[in-house]
Each structure stands twice: as structure tokens, then as C-alpha cells.
mmCIF file of C-alpha atoms and ligand atoms in Angstrom:
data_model
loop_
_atom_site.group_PDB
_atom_site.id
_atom_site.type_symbol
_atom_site.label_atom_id
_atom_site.label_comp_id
_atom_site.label_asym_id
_atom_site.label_seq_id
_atom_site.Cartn_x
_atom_site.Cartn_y
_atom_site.Cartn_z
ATOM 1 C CA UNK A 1 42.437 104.216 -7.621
ATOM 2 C CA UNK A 2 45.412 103.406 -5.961
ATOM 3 C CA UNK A 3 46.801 104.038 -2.255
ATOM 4 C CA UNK A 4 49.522 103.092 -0.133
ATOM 5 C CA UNK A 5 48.339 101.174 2.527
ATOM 6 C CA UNK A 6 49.983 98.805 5.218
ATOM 7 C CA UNK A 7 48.544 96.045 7.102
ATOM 8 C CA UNK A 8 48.463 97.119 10.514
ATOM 9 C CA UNK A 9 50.319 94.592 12.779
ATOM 10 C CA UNK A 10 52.230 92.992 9.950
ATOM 11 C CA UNK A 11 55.565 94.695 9.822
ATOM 12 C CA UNK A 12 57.052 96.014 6.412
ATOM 13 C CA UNK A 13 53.325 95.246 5.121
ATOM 14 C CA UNK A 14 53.554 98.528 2.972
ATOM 15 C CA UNK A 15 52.321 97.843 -0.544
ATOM 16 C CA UNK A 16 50.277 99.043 -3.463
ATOM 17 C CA UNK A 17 46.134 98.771 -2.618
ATOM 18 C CA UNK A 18 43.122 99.572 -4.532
ATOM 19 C CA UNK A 19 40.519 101.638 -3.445
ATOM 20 C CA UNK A 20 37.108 102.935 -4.801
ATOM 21 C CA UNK A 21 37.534 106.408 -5.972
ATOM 22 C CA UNK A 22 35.222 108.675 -3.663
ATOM 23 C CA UNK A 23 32.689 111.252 -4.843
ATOM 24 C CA UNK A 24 31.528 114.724 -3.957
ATOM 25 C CA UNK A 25 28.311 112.681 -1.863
ATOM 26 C CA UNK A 26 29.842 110.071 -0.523
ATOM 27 C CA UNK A 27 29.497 112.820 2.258
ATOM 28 C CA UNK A 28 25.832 113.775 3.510
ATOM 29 C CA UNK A 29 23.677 116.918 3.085
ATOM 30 C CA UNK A 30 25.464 118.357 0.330
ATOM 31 C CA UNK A 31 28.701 118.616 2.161
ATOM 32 C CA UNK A 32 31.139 116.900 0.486
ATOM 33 C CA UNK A 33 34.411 118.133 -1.057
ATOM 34 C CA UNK A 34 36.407 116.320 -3.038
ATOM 35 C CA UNK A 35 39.987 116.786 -3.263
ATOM 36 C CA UNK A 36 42.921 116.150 -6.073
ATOM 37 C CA UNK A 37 46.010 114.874 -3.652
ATOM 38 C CA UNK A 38 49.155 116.585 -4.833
ATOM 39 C CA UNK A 39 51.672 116.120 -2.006
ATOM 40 C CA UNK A 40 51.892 114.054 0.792
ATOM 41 C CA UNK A 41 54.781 114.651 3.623
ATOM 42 C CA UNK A 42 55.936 111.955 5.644
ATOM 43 C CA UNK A 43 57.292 111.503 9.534
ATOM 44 C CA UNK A 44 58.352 109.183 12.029
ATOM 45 C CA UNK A 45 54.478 107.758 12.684
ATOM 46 C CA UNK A 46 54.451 106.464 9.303
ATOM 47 C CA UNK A 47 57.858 104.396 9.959
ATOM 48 C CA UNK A 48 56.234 103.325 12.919
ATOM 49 C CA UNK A 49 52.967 102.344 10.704
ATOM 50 C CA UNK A 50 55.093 100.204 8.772
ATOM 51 C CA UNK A 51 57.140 99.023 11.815
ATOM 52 C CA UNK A 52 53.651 97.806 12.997
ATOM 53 C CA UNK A 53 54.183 99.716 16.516
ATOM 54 C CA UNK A 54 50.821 101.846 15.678
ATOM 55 C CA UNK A 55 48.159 102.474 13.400
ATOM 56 C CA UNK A 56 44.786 100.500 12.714
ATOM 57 C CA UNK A 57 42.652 99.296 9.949
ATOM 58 C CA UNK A 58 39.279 101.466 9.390
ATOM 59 C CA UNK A 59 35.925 99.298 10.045
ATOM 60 C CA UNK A 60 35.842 96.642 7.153
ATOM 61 C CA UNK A 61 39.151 96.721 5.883
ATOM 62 C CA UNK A 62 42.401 94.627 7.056
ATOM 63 C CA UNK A 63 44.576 97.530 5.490
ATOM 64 C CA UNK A 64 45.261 100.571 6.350
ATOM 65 C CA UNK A 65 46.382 104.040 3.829
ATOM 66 C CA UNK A 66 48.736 106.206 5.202
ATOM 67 C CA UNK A 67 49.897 109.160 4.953
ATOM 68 C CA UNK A 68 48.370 112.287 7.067
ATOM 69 C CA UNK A 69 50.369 115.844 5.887
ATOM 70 C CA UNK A 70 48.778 116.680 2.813
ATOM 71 C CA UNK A 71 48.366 118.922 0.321
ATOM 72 C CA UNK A 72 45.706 119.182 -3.021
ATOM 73 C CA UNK A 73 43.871 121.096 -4.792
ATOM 74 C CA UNK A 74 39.778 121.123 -4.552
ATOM 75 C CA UNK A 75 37.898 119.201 -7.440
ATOM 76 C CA UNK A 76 34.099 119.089 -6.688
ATOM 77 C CA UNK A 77 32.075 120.642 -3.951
ATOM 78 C CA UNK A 78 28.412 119.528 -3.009
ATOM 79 C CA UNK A 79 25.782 122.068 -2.862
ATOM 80 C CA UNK A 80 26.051 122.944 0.275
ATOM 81 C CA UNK A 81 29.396 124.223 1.004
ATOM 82 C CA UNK A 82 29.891 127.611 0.652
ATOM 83 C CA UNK A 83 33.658 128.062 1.217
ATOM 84 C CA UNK A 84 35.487 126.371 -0.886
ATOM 85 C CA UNK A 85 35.230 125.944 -4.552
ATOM 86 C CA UNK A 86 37.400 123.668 -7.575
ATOM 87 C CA UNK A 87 40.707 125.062 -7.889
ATOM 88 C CA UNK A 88 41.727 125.979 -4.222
ATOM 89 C CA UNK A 89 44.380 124.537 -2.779
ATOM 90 C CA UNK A 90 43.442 122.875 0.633
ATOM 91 C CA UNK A 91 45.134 120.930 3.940
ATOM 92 C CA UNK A 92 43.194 118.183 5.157
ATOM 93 C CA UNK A 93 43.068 118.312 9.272
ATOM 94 C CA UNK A 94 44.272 114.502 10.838
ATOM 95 C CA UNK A 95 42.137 113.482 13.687
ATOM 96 C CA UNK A 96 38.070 112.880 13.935
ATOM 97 C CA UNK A 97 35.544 113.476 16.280
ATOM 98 C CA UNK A 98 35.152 110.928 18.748
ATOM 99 C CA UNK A 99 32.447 111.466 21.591
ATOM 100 C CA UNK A 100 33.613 113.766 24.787
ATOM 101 C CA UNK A 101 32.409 116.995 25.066
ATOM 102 C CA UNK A 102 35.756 118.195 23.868
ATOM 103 C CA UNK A 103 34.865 116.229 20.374
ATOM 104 C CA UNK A 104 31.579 117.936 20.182
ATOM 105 C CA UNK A 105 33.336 121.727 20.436
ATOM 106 C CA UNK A 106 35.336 120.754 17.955
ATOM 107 C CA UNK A 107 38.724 120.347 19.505
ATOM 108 C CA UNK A 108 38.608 116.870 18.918
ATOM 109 C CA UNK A 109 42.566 117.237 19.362
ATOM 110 C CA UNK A 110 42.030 117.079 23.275
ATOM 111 C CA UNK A 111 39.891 113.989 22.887
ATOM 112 C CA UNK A 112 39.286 112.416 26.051
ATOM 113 C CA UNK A 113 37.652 109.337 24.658
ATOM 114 C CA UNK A 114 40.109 106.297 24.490
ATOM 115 C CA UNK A 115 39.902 105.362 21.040
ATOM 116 C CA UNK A 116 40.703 108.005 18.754
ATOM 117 C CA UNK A 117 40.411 108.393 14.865
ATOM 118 C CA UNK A 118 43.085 110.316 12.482
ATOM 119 C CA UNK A 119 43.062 109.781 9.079
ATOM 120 C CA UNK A 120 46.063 108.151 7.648
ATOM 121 C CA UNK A 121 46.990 106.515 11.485
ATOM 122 C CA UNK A 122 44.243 105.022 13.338
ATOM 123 C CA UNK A 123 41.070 103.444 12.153
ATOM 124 C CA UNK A 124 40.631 106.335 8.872
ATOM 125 C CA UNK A 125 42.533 106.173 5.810
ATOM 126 C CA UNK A 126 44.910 108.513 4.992
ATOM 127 C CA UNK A 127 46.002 110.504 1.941
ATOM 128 C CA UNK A 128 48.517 108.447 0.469
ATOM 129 C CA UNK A 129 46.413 108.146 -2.610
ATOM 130 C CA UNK A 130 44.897 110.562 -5.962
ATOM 131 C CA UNK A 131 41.781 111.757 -4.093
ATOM 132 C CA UNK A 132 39.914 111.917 -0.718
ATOM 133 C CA UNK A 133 36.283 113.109 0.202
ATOM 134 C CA UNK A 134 35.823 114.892 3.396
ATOM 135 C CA UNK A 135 33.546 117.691 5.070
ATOM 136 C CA UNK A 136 34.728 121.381 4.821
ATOM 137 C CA UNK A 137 34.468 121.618 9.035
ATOM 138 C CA UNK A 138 38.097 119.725 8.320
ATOM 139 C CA UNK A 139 39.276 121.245 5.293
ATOM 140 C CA UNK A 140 41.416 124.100 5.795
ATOM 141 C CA UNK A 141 42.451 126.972 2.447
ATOM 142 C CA UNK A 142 46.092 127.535 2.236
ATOM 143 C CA UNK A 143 46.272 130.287 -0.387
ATOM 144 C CA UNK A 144 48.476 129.991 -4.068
ATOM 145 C CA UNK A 145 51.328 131.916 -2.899
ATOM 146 C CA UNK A 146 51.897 129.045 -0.090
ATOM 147 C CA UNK A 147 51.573 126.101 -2.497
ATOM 148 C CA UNK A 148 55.195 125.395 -2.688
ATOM 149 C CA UNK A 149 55.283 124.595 1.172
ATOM 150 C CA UNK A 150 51.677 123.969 1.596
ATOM 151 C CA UNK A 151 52.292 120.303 2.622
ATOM 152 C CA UNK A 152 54.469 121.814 5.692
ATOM 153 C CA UNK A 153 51.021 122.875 7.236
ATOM 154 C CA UNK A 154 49.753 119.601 9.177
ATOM 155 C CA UNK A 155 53.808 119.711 11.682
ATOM 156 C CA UNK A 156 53.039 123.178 11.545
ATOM 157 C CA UNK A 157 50.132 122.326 13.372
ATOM 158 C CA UNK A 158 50.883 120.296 15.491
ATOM 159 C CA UNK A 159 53.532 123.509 16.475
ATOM 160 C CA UNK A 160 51.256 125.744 16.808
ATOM 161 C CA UNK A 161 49.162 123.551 18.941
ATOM 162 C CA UNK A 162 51.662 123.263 21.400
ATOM 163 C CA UNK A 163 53.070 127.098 21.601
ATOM 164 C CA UNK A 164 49.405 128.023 21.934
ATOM 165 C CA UNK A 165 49.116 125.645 24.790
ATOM 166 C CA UNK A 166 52.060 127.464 26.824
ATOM 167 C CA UNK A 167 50.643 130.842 25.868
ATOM 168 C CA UNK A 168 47.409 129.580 27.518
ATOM 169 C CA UNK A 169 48.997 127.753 30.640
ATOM 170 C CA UNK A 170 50.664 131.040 31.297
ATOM 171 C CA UNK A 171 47.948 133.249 31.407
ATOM 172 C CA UNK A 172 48.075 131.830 34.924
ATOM 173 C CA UNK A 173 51.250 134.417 35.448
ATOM 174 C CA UNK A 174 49.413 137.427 34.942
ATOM 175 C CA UNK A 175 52.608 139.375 33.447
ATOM 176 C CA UNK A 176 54.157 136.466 31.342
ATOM 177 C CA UNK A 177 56.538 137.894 29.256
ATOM 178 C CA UNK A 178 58.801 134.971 27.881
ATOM 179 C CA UNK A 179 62.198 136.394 26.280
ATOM 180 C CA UNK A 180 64.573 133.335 25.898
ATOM 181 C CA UNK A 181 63.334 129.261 24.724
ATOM 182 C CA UNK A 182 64.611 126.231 23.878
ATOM 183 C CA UNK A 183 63.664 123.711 21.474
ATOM 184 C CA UNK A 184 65.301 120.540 21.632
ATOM 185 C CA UNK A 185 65.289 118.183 18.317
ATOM 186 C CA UNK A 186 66.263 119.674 14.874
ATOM 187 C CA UNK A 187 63.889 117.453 12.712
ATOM 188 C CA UNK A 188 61.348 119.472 11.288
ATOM 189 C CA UNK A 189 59.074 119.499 14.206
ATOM 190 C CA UNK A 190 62.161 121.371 16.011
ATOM 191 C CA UNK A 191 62.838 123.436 13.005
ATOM 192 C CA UNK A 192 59.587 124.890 12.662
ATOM 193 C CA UNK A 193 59.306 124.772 16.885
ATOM 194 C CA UNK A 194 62.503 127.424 16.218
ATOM 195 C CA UNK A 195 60.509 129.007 13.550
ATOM 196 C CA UNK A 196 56.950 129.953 15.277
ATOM 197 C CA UNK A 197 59.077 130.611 18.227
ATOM 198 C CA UNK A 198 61.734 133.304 16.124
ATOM 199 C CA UNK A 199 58.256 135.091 14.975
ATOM 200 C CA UNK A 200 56.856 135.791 18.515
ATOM 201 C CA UNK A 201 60.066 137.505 19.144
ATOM 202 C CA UNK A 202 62.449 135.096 21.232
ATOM 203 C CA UNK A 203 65.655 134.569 21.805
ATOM 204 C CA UNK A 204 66.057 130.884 20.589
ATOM 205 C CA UNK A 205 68.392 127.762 21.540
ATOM 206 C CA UNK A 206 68.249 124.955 19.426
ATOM 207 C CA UNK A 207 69.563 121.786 20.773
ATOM 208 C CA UNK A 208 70.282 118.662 18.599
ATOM 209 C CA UNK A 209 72.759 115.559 18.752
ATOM 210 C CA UNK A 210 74.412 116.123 15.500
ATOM 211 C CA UNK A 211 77.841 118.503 15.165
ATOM 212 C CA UNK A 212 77.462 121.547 13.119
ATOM 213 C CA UNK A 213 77.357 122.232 10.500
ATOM 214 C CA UNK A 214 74.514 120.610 8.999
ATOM 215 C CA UNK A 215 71.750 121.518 7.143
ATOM 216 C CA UNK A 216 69.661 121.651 9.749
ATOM 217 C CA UNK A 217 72.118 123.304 11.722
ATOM 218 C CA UNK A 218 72.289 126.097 9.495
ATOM 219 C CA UNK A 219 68.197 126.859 8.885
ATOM 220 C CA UNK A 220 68.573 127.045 12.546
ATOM 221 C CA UNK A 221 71.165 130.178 11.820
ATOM 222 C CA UNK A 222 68.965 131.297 9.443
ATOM 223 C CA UNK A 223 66.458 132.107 11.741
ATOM 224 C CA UNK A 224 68.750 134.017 13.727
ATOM 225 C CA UNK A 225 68.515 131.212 16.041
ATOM 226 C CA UNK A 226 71.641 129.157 18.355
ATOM 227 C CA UNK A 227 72.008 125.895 17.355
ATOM 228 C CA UNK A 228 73.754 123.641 19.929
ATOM 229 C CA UNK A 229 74.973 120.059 19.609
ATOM 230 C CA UNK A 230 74.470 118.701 23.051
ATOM 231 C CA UNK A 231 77.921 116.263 22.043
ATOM 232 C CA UNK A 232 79.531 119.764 22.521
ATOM 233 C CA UNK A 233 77.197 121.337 25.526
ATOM 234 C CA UNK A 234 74.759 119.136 27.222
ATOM 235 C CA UNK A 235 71.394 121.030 27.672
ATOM 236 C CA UNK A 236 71.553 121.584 31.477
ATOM 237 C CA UNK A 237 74.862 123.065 30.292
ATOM 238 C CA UNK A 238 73.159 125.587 27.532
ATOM 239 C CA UNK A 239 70.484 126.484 30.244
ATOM 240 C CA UNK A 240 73.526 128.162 32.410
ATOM 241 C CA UNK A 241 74.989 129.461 29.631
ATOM 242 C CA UNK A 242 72.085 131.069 27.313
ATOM 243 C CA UNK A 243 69.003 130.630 29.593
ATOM 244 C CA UNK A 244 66.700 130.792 32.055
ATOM 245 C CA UNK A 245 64.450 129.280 29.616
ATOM 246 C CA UNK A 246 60.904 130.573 30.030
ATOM 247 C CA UNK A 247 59.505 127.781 26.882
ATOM 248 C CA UNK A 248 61.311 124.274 26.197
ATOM 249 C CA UNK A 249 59.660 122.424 23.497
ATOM 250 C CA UNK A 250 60.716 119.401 23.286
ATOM 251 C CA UNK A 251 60.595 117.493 19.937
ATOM 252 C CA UNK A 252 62.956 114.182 20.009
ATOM 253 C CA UNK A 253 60.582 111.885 21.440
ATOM 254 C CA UNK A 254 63.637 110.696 23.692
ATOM 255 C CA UNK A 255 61.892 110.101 27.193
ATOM 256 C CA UNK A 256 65.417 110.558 28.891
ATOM 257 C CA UNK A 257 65.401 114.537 27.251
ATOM 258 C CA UNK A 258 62.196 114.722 28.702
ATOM 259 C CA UNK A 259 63.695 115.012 32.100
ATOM 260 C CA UNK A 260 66.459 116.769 31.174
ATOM 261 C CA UNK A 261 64.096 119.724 29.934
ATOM 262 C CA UNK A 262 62.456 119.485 33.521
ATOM 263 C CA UNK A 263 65.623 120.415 35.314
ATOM 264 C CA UNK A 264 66.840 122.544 32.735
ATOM 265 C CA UNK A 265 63.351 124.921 32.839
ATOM 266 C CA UNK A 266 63.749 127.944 34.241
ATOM 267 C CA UNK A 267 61.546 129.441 37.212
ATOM 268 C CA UNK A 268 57.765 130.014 36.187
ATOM 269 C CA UNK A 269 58.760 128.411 33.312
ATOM 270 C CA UNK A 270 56.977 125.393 30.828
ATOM 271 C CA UNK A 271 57.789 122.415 29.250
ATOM 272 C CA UNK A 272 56.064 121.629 26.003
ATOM 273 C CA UNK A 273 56.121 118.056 25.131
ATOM 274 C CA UNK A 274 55.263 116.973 21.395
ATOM 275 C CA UNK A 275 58.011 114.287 20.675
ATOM 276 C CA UNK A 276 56.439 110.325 20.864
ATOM 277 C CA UNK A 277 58.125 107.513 20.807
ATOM 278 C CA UNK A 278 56.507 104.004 20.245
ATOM 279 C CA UNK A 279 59.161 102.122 22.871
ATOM 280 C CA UNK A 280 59.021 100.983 26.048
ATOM 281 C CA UNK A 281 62.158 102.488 27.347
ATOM 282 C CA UNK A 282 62.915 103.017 31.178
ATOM 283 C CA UNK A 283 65.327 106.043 32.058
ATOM 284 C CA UNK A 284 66.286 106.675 35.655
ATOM 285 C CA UNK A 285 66.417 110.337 36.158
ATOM 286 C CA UNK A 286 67.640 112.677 39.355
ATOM 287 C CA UNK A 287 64.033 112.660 40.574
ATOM 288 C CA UNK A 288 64.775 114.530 43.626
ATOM 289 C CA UNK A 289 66.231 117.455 41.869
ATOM 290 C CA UNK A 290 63.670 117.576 39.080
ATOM 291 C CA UNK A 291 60.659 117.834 41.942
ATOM 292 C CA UNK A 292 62.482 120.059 44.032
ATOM 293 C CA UNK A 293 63.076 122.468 41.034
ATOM 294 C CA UNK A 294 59.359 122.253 39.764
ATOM 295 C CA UNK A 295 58.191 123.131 43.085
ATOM 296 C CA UNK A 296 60.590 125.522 44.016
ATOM 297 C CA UNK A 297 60.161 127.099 40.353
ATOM 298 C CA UNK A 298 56.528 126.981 39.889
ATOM 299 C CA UNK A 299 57.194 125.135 36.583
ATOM 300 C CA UNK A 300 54.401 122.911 34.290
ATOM 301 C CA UNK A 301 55.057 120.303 32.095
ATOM 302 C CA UNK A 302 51.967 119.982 29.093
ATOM 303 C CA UNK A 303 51.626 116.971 26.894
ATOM 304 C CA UNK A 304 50.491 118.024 23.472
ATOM 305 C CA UNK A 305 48.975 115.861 20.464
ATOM 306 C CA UNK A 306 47.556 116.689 17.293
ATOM 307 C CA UNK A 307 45.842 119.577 16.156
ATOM 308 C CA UNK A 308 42.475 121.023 15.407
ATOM 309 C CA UNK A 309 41.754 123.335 13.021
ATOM 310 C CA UNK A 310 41.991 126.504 14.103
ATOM 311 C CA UNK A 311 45.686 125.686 14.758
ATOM 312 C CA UNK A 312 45.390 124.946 10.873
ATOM 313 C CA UNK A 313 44.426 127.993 9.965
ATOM 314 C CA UNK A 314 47.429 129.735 12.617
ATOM 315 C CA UNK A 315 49.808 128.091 10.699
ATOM 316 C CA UNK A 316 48.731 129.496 7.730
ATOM 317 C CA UNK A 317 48.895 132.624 8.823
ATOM 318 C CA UNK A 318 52.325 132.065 10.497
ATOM 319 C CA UNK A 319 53.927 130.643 7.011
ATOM 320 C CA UNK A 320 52.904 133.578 4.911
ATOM 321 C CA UNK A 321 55.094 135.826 7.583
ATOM 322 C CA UNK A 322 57.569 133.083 7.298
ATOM 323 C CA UNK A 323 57.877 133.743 3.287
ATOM 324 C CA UNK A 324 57.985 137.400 4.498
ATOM 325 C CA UNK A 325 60.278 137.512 7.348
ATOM 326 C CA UNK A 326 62.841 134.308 5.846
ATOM 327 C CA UNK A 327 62.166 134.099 2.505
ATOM 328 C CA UNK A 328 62.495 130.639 0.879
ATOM 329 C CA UNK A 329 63.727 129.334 4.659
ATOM 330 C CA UNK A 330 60.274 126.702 4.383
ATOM 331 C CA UNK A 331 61.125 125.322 0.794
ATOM 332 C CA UNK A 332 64.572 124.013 2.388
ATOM 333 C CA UNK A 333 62.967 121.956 4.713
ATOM 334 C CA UNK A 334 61.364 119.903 1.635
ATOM 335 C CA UNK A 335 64.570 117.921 0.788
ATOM 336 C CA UNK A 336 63.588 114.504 -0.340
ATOM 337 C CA UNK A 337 60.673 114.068 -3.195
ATOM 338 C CA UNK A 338 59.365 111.200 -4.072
ATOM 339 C CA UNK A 339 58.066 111.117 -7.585
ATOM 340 C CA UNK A 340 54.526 108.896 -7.499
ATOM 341 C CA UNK A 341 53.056 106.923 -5.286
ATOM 342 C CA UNK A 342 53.910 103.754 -7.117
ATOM 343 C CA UNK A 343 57.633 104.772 -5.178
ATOM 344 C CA UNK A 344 56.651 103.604 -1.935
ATOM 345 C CA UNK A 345 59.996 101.619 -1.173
ATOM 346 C CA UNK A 346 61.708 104.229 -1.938
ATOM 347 C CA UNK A 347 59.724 106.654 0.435
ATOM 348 C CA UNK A 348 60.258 104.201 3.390
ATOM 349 C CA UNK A 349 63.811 104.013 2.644
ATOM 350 C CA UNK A 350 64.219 107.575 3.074
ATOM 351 C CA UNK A 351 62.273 107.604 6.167
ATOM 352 C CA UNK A 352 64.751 104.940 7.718
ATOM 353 C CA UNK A 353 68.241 105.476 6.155
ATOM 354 C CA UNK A 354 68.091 108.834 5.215
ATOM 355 C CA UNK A 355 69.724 110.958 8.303
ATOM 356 C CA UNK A 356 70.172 114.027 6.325
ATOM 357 C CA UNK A 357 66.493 114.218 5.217
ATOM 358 C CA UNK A 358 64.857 116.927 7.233
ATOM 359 C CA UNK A 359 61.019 115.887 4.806
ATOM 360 C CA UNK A 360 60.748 113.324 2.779
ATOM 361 C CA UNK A 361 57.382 113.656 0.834
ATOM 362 C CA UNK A 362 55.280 112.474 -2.434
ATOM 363 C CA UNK A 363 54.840 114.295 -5.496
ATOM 364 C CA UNK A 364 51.407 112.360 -5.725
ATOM 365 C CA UNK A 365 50.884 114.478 -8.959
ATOM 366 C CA UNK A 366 53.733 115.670 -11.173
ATOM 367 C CA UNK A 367 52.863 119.174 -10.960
ATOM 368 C CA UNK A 368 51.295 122.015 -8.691
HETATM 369 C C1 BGC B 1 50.650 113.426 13.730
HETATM 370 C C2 BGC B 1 49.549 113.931 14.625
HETATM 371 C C3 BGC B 1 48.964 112.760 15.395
HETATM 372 C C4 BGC B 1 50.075 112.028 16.152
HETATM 373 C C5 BGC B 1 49.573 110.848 16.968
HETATM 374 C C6 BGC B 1 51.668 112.656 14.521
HETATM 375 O O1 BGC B 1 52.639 112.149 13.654
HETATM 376 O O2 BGC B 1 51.294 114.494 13.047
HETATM 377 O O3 BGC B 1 48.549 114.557 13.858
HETATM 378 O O4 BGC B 1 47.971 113.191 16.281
HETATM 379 O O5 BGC B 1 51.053 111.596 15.238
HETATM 380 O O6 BGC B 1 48.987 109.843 16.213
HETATM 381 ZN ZN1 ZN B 2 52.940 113.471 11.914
#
């Protein structure tokens, strides 16, 4: 069957491979489930895959599929799962298990082992192909109403994942009521940031380079959101004007914004960092000010990867209030399909030249 695979290390290596199509026990004890791939979304790690800045081969193969959003519908189940049956539509979680105790509670997402597996990045193939084979422990149900957006789920995730963590991190507050964030980055990590953050009842700022009006600009609005181009009002800026901000989540992967966000937080405040960037960049930043502030303000900083699966099934949850609260606001974040996956080139030209593209991703099947 075929699969879009690079060869990690090899820059612009993405081509056409062939793979042996999996079955329902290719998985032990009955636990397999095999899964049609419909959709596949794409993001800035799969640029970098290509770009050869990331990503390795699984054991006994010198390429590697990509591809780690996706979205399909449920073939063949072994015996033993009790769950799922043909016909459902499912979301495949990312990472593996590894070894640390966090691995063996199954938040493999806070890993602490040093090499790490995720399907579709490092040392697992992805879904970039027609099927996959996996256990049900990482096979989440996203239910029919949902299958329009359903390949939205896996940066949902990774959203909910790092909201969660500030929740959390604040318990430490005892009375933590937070009333006004900031997201900063208007790609679809920051769009759905502004989204999860709109349905727990906040006053949101949304801070991107780009002039309004866009399109991204204006699902911002949608949300009943502020969207602010820091080429008009540079964040420290918006912080005077609509903060204190109790939650920045920052989703541009630009280190220097990173620091920017720590000055800008307000008192008790907390910094969620989700953007990554595969560069070796060095910023110089007002480091007295910063540390004087966090001290003085009591604020955190978290660092937040990936996402297990009951962040999975959160996002669920939160999208089906989305279709409630906004409808059709998630179907205008899909703006760029891809018909097959024979289209590859075409996929990674999106990805690179595309600036209006808020997600690029595969019709791996014609229909839903
Ligand atoms: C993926 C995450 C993954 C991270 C690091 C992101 O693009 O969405 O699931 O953990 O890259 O590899
Ligand atoms: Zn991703």
C-alpha cells in the first residue's frame, strides 16, 4: 500500500514508499484495530521532517511515513476489543510509551525517558498512508456529527494539554479565577488556543504579526475574541492596554516572544509554552526585568508537548460545544485539501509557500 515517507536526514527526501498493508493481528491478544485513513492534517513538524531538522526512521527501515493528525474510519477489530467496532470514526493519539513511570500511567506525553516515540515523527510511522493497525488504549471515538473537522482533534490536543496544565499549576492559588488571556500566534494552534480559551469564559487577546484583516484575523472576531497585530501594538503594549493577563499561551515557536510573554504576564499569572522551533537562534532579552517581574509576580512558565489521551477525548468534547456555541467556525480552519496521497509535492508546497493556509491536509480517501 502506499505511504508518504521521507528519509530522515536527507532533506526534500519526501517521496512515494511502499508498505505492507497491516492486519487486525499484527497487534497481540486480540487487540488490534484496524483503521481506513481518510484525512490527514499537516503542520510545521512535517516541514521540518522534510527539512531533515527532526524525525527518525522506525527500527529496520531507512524511511520514515509521516503524517500524525489523523482521521479514519474503523475497519476490523480483533476479538478482544470491546469499544470500538467497523464503521466508527476514530483519531489516532501521536506519541508511545517509552519506559518512566510516567509511560507506564499512561501519560506517556510527560515522558521523561530521552528517546521518545510518536507515530508519524520519531522512530513510528505515521498515517500518511490507506490504513494503520494500532491498540484501542490509543485510539480515541470522535462521533459522526464531528467528522467534517474530526482531523482538527490531534492540535486540539495538544491545546487542551496545555490549558489543562495551567488549570493544574494554579490550583497552587487556591482562588484562581483567570478573567482575561492572551494567545500569541494565529496559526491554528493559536486559533484553537483562542477557541478552548473563549469556551472557559475569557476575555481573549489574540496577538499575531500579520495586519488585519485576514482570515485568521477574522475567526479570531468570530469568537468574540481581539485580534492584535503586534506591527500595530507590540504585546507588552496590549498587556497595558487589555490585560493583566492571568494565561499567555504562546504558539509561534519564536524564542524571542517567549520572553516577551514573561514580562508581559501579569501577577500570579502563567505562561504556557507549546510553540517549537527546530533553530538554534540566540535572543538577548531584558533579563533583569523579566526575573524581577517573575519574582515579584509569583509567575510560572510550563513547557508543554504532546498529548495523551484523555486530552483526546477533552477535545472531543470541547469541539461538539464548538459546533454548538460557533457553528461552522472549525470547518474554516480546513482551507487547503489535498486530493490523494499521490499529491505529496503539492502538500509540501502548501506547507512552505502557502501564508494564507491556516490547515493544509489530505483527502487520503475521496469521501467521508
Ligand atoms: C505534534 C505533537 C508532538 C510534537 C513534538 C507536534 O507537531 O503535534 O504531537 O509531540 O510535534 O514532536
Ligand atoms: Zn503537530
Amino acid at each position: 500500500m502506499k505511504a508518504v515517507a521521507v528519509l530522515p536526514g536527507k532533506p526534500g527526501s519526501i517521496h512515494l514508499a511502499d508498505l505492507p498493508a497491516p492486519r487486525v493481528d499484527d497487534v497481540p491478544d486480540g487487540r488490534g484495530v484496524l483503521v481506513e485513513v481518510l484525512r490527514v492534517g499537516v503542520d510545521g513538524t512535517d516541514k521540518e521532517i522534510n527539512d531533515a531538522e527532526y524525525g527518525a526512521a522506525p527500527e529496520g527501515y531507512d524511511f520514515l511515513v509521516t503524517g500524525h493528525e489523523s482521521f479514519g474510519r474503523v475497519l476490523e477489530v480483533g476479538p478482544n476489543v470491546r469499544d470500538l467496532e467497523p464503521g466508527d470514526y476514530v483519531v489516532a493519539t501521536v506519541r508511545r510509551p517509552g519506559t518512566s513511570i510516567y509511560d507506564r500511567i499512561g501519560t506517556y506525553d510527560m515522558t521523561t525517558d530521552s528517546t521518545y516515540f510518536e507515530r508519524g515523527i520519531n522512530l513510528r510511522h505515521g498515517y500518511l498512508t490507506e490504513r494503520y493497525v494500532d491498540d484501542p488504549e490509543y485510539i480515541v471515538k470522535v462521533p459522526p456529527a464531528l467528522k467534517e473537522v474530526g482531523v482538527l482533534l490531534e492540535p486540539t490536543s495538544v491545546v487542551e494539554k496545555g490549558i489543562e496544565q495551567a488549570y493544574e499549576i494554579q490550583r497552587r492559588l487556591k482562588v484562581w479565577k483567570p478573567e482575561r488571556a492572551a494567545v500569541v500566534g494565529a496559526g491554528t494552534l493559536g486559533l484553537l488556543a483562542t477557541l478552548i480559551l473563549r469556551l472557559r469564559g475569557l476575555e481573549v487577546t489574540t496577538l499575531a504579526r500579520t495586519k488585519p484583516p485576514t482570515l485568521n484575523s477574522e475567526l479570531v472576531e468570530a469568537l468574540d475574541a481581539r485580534y492584535v497585530s503586534t506591527r500595530e501594538v507590540a504585546l507588552l503594549e496590549a498587556a497595558e492596554e487589555y490585560g493583566p493577563f492571568d494565561i499567555i499561551f504562546e504558539a509561534t515557536g519564536v524564542s524571542s516572544v517567549v520572553f516577551e510573554s514573561m514580562e508581559a504576564l501579569g501577577r500570579n499569572g502563567v505562561l504556557v509554552l507549546t510553540g517549537i522551533s527546530g533553530g538554534d537562534h540566540t535572543v538577548e532579552v531584558p533579563g533583569d526585568r523579566i526575573m524581577l517581574g517573575f519574582v515579584l509576580g509569583n509567575k510560572v512558565a510550563v513547557g508543554s508537548v504532546n498529548a495523551n489521551r484523555t486530552y483526546f477525548e477533552r477535545g472531543v468534547q470541547d469541539m461538539a460545544l464548538a459546533t454548538a456555541q460557533y457553528p461552522g467556525w472549525l470547518e474554516c480552519l480546513l482551507t487547503h485539501p489535498v486530493q490523494g496521497l499521490d499529491n505529496y509535492e503539492e502538500m509540501i508546497r502548501l506547507l512552505t509557500e502557502e501564508r494564507d493556509a491556516v490547515k493544509v491536509f489530505v483527502e487520503v480517501k475521496g469521501r467521508l
